[in-house]
Amino acid sequence: KRLGTESVAIFPASGRTGNRLQELLKAEKIGIEVLNTRNETRENFIVVDNSSNQQYRFGLPGPEIYPDEAAQFSQLIEKLAPHWLVLSGSLPPGVDVDFYATLARDAKLQGAKVVVDTSGEALKQCVEEGAYLIKPNLGELSKLVGVDSLDHDSVADAAKQLISKGKCQLVVVSLGAQGACLISNELVEFISTPTVKKLSTVGAGDSMVAGMVHVLAAGGNLHDMVRMGVACGTAATMNPGTELFKKADVDCLYAWMKRK
């Protein structure tokens, strides 16, 4: 939305925290489709050590989602018929590990391109179903290809294993402060992260996905896609707390990377 691409957030919500979440999204003028659940939305918090700028994240257990509630997500996605579907975050208790994979399969039948940003068994199941783009980190990618660990020299070969088997078309491996690696059938490219003063890493990965989808949805090329993703992720770290990126910061970082 901040980059100029309209989007709709589909999520479960209930209780005080769920209501606050909806208020925040409406303030950003983001379209929402809310599944009202019987259990209240969880609340997470982050503690920052001002002397070291280290963050300590406390992700509280998510509320159970009941089968009848989970089934409504497929109906919502079918109604919206999205061109792009981003499946993001961990799965709550009560939801089968193949939940995202089922949503991906149904969305693809409608002609949607599916972007997956999750981890563990949920990511593995989605990859088995097939996705357009996945964004694992090194540890997640190593698990997908069945090896103990990966480094910069082996990341491209690992990603191409998945692509050659039809598990996905694009892999963007998040390398944290070191940037990202884009892998397709024809392309391998490492993108370094611009040096900035980091205040918070909250939402950096989600911002990276947003930047990439923004470019892809507009018909942009892969070089611009990964640079915009890194620019958005980096710009998000320049703001305190849970504040996401400012477009002016993204534009500056993106222009700098385009010159490199």
Coordinates of C-alpha atoms in Angstrom, one line a residue:
K1 CA 0.0 0.0 0.0
R2 CA 2.8 2.5 0.9
L3 CA 4.4 1.7 -2.5
G4 CA 1.1 2.3 -4.4
T5 CA -0.1 -1.3 -4.8
E6 CA -3.6 -2.0 -3.4
S7 CA -3.8 -5.1 -1.2
V8 CA -6.3 -6.9 1.0
A9 CA -5.3 -8.4 4.3
I10 CA -7.1 -11.7 5.2
F11 CA -6.7 -12.7 8.8
P12 CA -8.4 -14.1 11.9
A13 CA -9.2 -11.6 14.7
S14 CA -11.2 -11.4 17.9
G15 CA -11.1 -9.5 21.2
R16 CA -9.3 -6.3 22.2
T17 CA -6.1 -7.1 20.3
G18 CA -8.0 -8.2 17.2
N19 CA -10.0 -5.0 17.2
R20 CA -6.9 -2.9 17.6
L21 CA -5.3 -4.8 14.7
Q22 CA -8.2 -3.9 12.5
E23 CA -8.0 -0.2 13.5
L24 CA -4.4 -0.1 12.6
L25 CA -5.0 -1.6 9.1
K26 CA -7.9 0.8 8.5
A27 CA -5.7 3.7 9.4
E28 CA -3.3 2.6 6.7
K29 CA -6.3 2.4 4.3
I30 CA -5.6 -1.2 3.7
G31 CA -8.6 -3.4 2.6
I32 CA -9.4 -6.1 5.1
E33 CA -11.3 -9.4 5.2
V34 CA -11.6 -10.5 8.8
L35 CA -12.6 -13.9 10.0
N36 CA -14.1 -13.4 13.5
T37 CA -12.9 -16.2 15.7
R38 CA -14.1 -17.6 19.0
N39 CA -10.7 -17.2 20.6
E40 CA -9.0 -13.9 21.1
T41 CA -6.1 -12.6 19.0
R42 CA -2.7 -13.1 20.7
E43 CA -0.5 -10.2 21.7
N44 CA 3.3 -10.3 21.2
F45 CA 5.9 -7.9 22.6
I46 CA 9.5 -7.0 22.0
V47 CA 12.0 -5.7 24.6
V48 CA 14.9 -3.5 23.4
D49 CA 18.1 -3.1 25.3
N50 CA 19.0 0.6 24.8
S51 CA 22.6 0.1 25.6
S52 CA 23.2 -2.5 22.9
N53 CA 20.1 -2.1 20.7
Q54 CA 19.6 -5.9 21.0
Q55 CA 16.0 -7.0 20.7
Y56 CA 14.3 -9.8 22.6
R57 CA 11.1 -11.0 21.0
F58 CA 8.3 -12.7 23.0
G59 CA 5.8 -14.5 20.7
L60 CA 3.0 -15.7 22.8
P61 CA 1.1 -18.9 21.9
G62 CA -1.5 -18.3 19.2
P63 CA -5.2 -19.0 19.9
E64 CA -6.7 -22.2 18.5
I65 CA -8.5 -21.9 15.2
Y66 CA -11.3 -24.3 14.9
P67 CA -11.9 -26.4 11.7
D68 CA -15.1 -24.5 10.7
E69 CA -13.2 -21.2 11.1
A70 CA -10.2 -22.4 9.0
A71 CA -12.6 -23.6 6.2
Q72 CA -13.8 -20.0 5.8
F73 CA -10.4 -18.8 4.5
S74 CA -10.7 -20.8 1.3
Q75 CA -14.1 -19.3 0.8
L76 CA -12.7 -15.8 1.3
I77 CA -9.9 -16.3 -1.2
E78 CA -12.2 -17.9 -3.7
K79 CA -14.4 -14.8 -3.4
L80 CA -11.6 -12.4 -3.8
A81 CA -9.9 -14.3 -6.7
P82 CA -6.5 -12.6 -6.2
H83 CA -3.9 -12.3 -8.9
W84 CA -1.2 -12.6 -6.2
L85 CA -1.6 -14.5 -2.9
V86 CA 0.9 -14.1 -0.1
L87 CA 0.8 -16.8 2.5
S88 CA 2.7 -15.4 5.5
G89 CA 3.4 -16.2 9.1
S90 CA 3.2 -19.3 11.3
L91 CA 0.1 -21.5 11.6
P92 CA -1.9 -21.3 14.8
P93 CA -2.9 -24.3 16.8
G94 CA -5.8 -26.3 15.4
V95 CA -4.8 -25.7 11.8
D96 CA -3.4 -28.6 9.8
V97 CA 0.2 -28.3 8.6
D98 CA -1.0 -28.6 5.0
F99 CA -3.4 -25.6 5.4
Y100 CA -1.2 -23.2 3.4
A101 CA -0.6 -25.9 0.8
T102 CA -4.4 -26.3 0.3
L103 CA -4.9 -22.6 0.0
A104 CA -2.1 -22.4 -2.5
R105 CA -3.5 -25.2 -4.6
D106 CA -7.0 -23.6 -4.7
A107 CA -5.6 -20.2 -5.5
K108 CA -3.5 -21.6 -8.4
L109 CA -6.6 -23.2 -9.9
Q110 CA -8.0 -19.7 -10.0
G111 CA -4.9 -18.4 -11.8
A112 CA -3.2 -16.8 -8.8
K113 CA 0.6 -16.7 -8.3
V114 CA 1.4 -17.8 -4.8
V115 CA 4.2 -16.3 -2.6
V116 CA 5.1 -18.2 0.5
D117 CA 6.8 -16.7 3.5
T118 CA 6.6 -19.3 6.3
S119 CA 8.8 -22.0 7.8
G120 CA 8.9 -25.5 9.1
E121 CA 6.5 -28.1 8.0
A122 CA 4.1 -25.5 6.6
L123 CA 6.7 -24.3 4.2
K124 CA 7.7 -27.9 3.2
Q125 CA 4.0 -28.7 2.4
C126 CA 3.6 -25.6 0.4
V127 CA 6.7 -26.4 -1.6
E128 CA 5.4 -29.9 -2.3
E129 CA 2.3 -28.3 -3.7
G130 CA 4.3 -25.8 -5.7
A131 CA 4.6 -22.0 -5.4
Y132 CA 5.7 -19.1 -7.6
L133 CA 8.1 -17.6 -5.1
I134 CA 9.5 -18.7 -1.7
K135 CA 11.6 -16.6 0.7
P136 CA 13.5 -19.0 3.0
N137 CA 16.5 -18.2 5.1
L138 CA 19.6 -20.4 4.9
G139 CA 18.4 -22.7 7.6
E140 CA 14.9 -23.1 6.1
L141 CA 16.4 -23.8 2.6
S142 CA 18.8 -26.4 4.0
K143 CA 15.9 -28.3 5.6
L144 CA 13.9 -28.2 2.3
V145 CA 16.8 -29.9 0.4
G146 CA 17.7 -32.3 3.3
V147 CA 21.2 -31.0 4.2
D148 CA 22.5 -30.0 7.6
S149 CA 23.7 -26.5 6.5
L150 CA 24.3 -24.2 3.6
D151 CA 26.7 -21.4 2.9
H152 CA 26.9 -18.7 0.2
D153 CA 28.7 -21.1 -2.2
S154 CA 26.0 -23.8 -2.0
V155 CA 22.8 -21.8 -1.7
A156 CA 22.3 -21.4 -5.5
D157 CA 22.6 -25.2 -6.1
A158 CA 20.2 -26.0 -3.3
A159 CA 17.6 -23.5 -4.6
K160 CA 17.9 -24.8 -8.2
Q161 CA 17.2 -28.3 -6.9
L162 CA 13.7 -27.1 -5.8
I163 CA 13.2 -25.2 -9.1
S164 CA 14.2 -28.1 -11.3
K165 CA 11.7 -30.3 -9.5
G166 CA 8.9 -27.9 -10.1
K167 CA 8.6 -26.9 -6.4
C168 CA 8.7 -23.2 -7.2
Q169 CA 9.8 -20.8 -9.9
L170 CA 11.7 -18.3 -7.9
V171 CA 13.7 -18.5 -4.7
V172 CA 14.9 -15.4 -2.8
V173 CA 17.1 -16.5 0.1
S174 CA 17.1 -14.0 3.0
L175 CA 20.6 -13.5 4.2
G176 CA 19.8 -11.0 7.0
A177 CA 22.3 -8.2 7.3
Q178 CA 24.2 -9.6 4.3
G179 CA 21.3 -9.1 1.9
A180 CA 19.6 -11.7 -0.3
C181 CA 20.2 -14.2 -3.1
L182 CA 17.8 -14.4 -6.1
I183 CA 17.7 -17.7 -7.9
S184 CA 15.7 -18.6 -11.0
N185 CA 16.3 -21.1 -13.8
E186 CA 18.4 -18.6 -15.6
L187 CA 19.7 -16.3 -12.9
V188 CA 21.7 -16.3 -9.7
E189 CA 22.3 -12.9 -8.1
F190 CA 23.5 -11.8 -4.7
I191 CA 22.3 -8.4 -3.5
S192 CA 24.1 -6.7 -0.6
T193 CA 22.1 -4.8 2.0
P194 CA 22.9 -1.0 2.1
T195 CA 24.5 0.2 5.3
V196 CA 22.0 2.1 7.5
K197 CA 21.5 2.8 11.1
K198 CA 19.2 0.1 12.3
L199 CA 16.7 0.9 15.0
S200 CA 14.4 -2.2 14.8
T201 CA 14.2 -5.3 12.6
V202 CA 10.5 -5.8 13.2
G203 CA 8.7 -6.3 10.0
A204 CA 11.8 -6.3 7.8
G205 CA 11.1 -9.6 6.2
D206 CA 7.5 -8.8 5.6
S207 CA 8.5 -5.5 4.1
M208 CA 10.9 -7.3 1.8
V209 CA 8.1 -9.5 0.5
A210 CA 5.9 -6.5 0.0
G211 CA 8.5 -4.8 -2.1
M212 CA 9.1 -7.9 -4.3
V213 CA 5.3 -8.5 -4.9
H214 CA 4.9 -4.8 -5.7
V215 CA 7.3 -5.0 -8.6
L216 CA 6.1 -8.4 -9.8
A217 CA 2.5 -7.3 -9.8
A218 CA 3.4 -4.3 -11.9
G219 CA 5.2 -6.6 -14.4
G220 CA 8.7 -5.6 -13.4
N221 CA 11.8 -7.7 -14.0
L222 CA 13.6 -9.9 -11.5
H223 CA 16.6 -7.6 -11.0
D224 CA 14.3 -4.7 -9.9
M225 CA 12.2 -7.1 -7.9
V226 CA 14.9 -8.3 -5.5
R227 CA 16.4 -4.8 -5.2
M228 CA 13.1 -3.3 -4.3
G229 CA 12.6 -6.1 -1.7
V230 CA 16.0 -5.4 -0.1
A231 CA 15.3 -1.7 -0.2
C232 CA 12.0 -2.1 1.6
G233 CA 13.4 -4.6 4.2
T234 CA 16.4 -2.3 4.9
A235 CA 14.2 0.8 5.1
A236 CA 12.0 -0.9 7.7
T237 CA 15.0 -1.3 10.0
M238 CA 15.6 2.4 10.0
N239 CA 12.5 3.1 12.1
P240 CA 11.9 2.3 15.8
G241 CA 9.5 -0.2 17.3
T242 CA 6.9 -1.8 15.0
E243 CA 7.0 1.2 12.5
L244 CA 7.5 0.0 8.9
F245 CA 9.4 1.7 6.1
K246 CA 8.9 5.2 4.9
K247 CA 8.6 5.4 1.1
A248 CA 11.2 8.2 0.9
D249 CA 13.8 5.9 2.5
V250 CA 12.9 3.1 0.1
D251 CA 13.2 5.4 -2.9
C252 CA 16.6 6.5 -1.8
L253 CA 17.9 3.0 -1.1
Y254 CA 16.5 1.6 -4.3
A255 CA 18.1 4.3 -6.4
W256 CA 21.4 3.7 -4.7
M257 CA 21.2 -0.1 -5.4
K258 CA 20.2 0.5 -9.0
R259 CA 23.4 2.4 -9.6
K260 CA 25.5 -0.4 -8.3

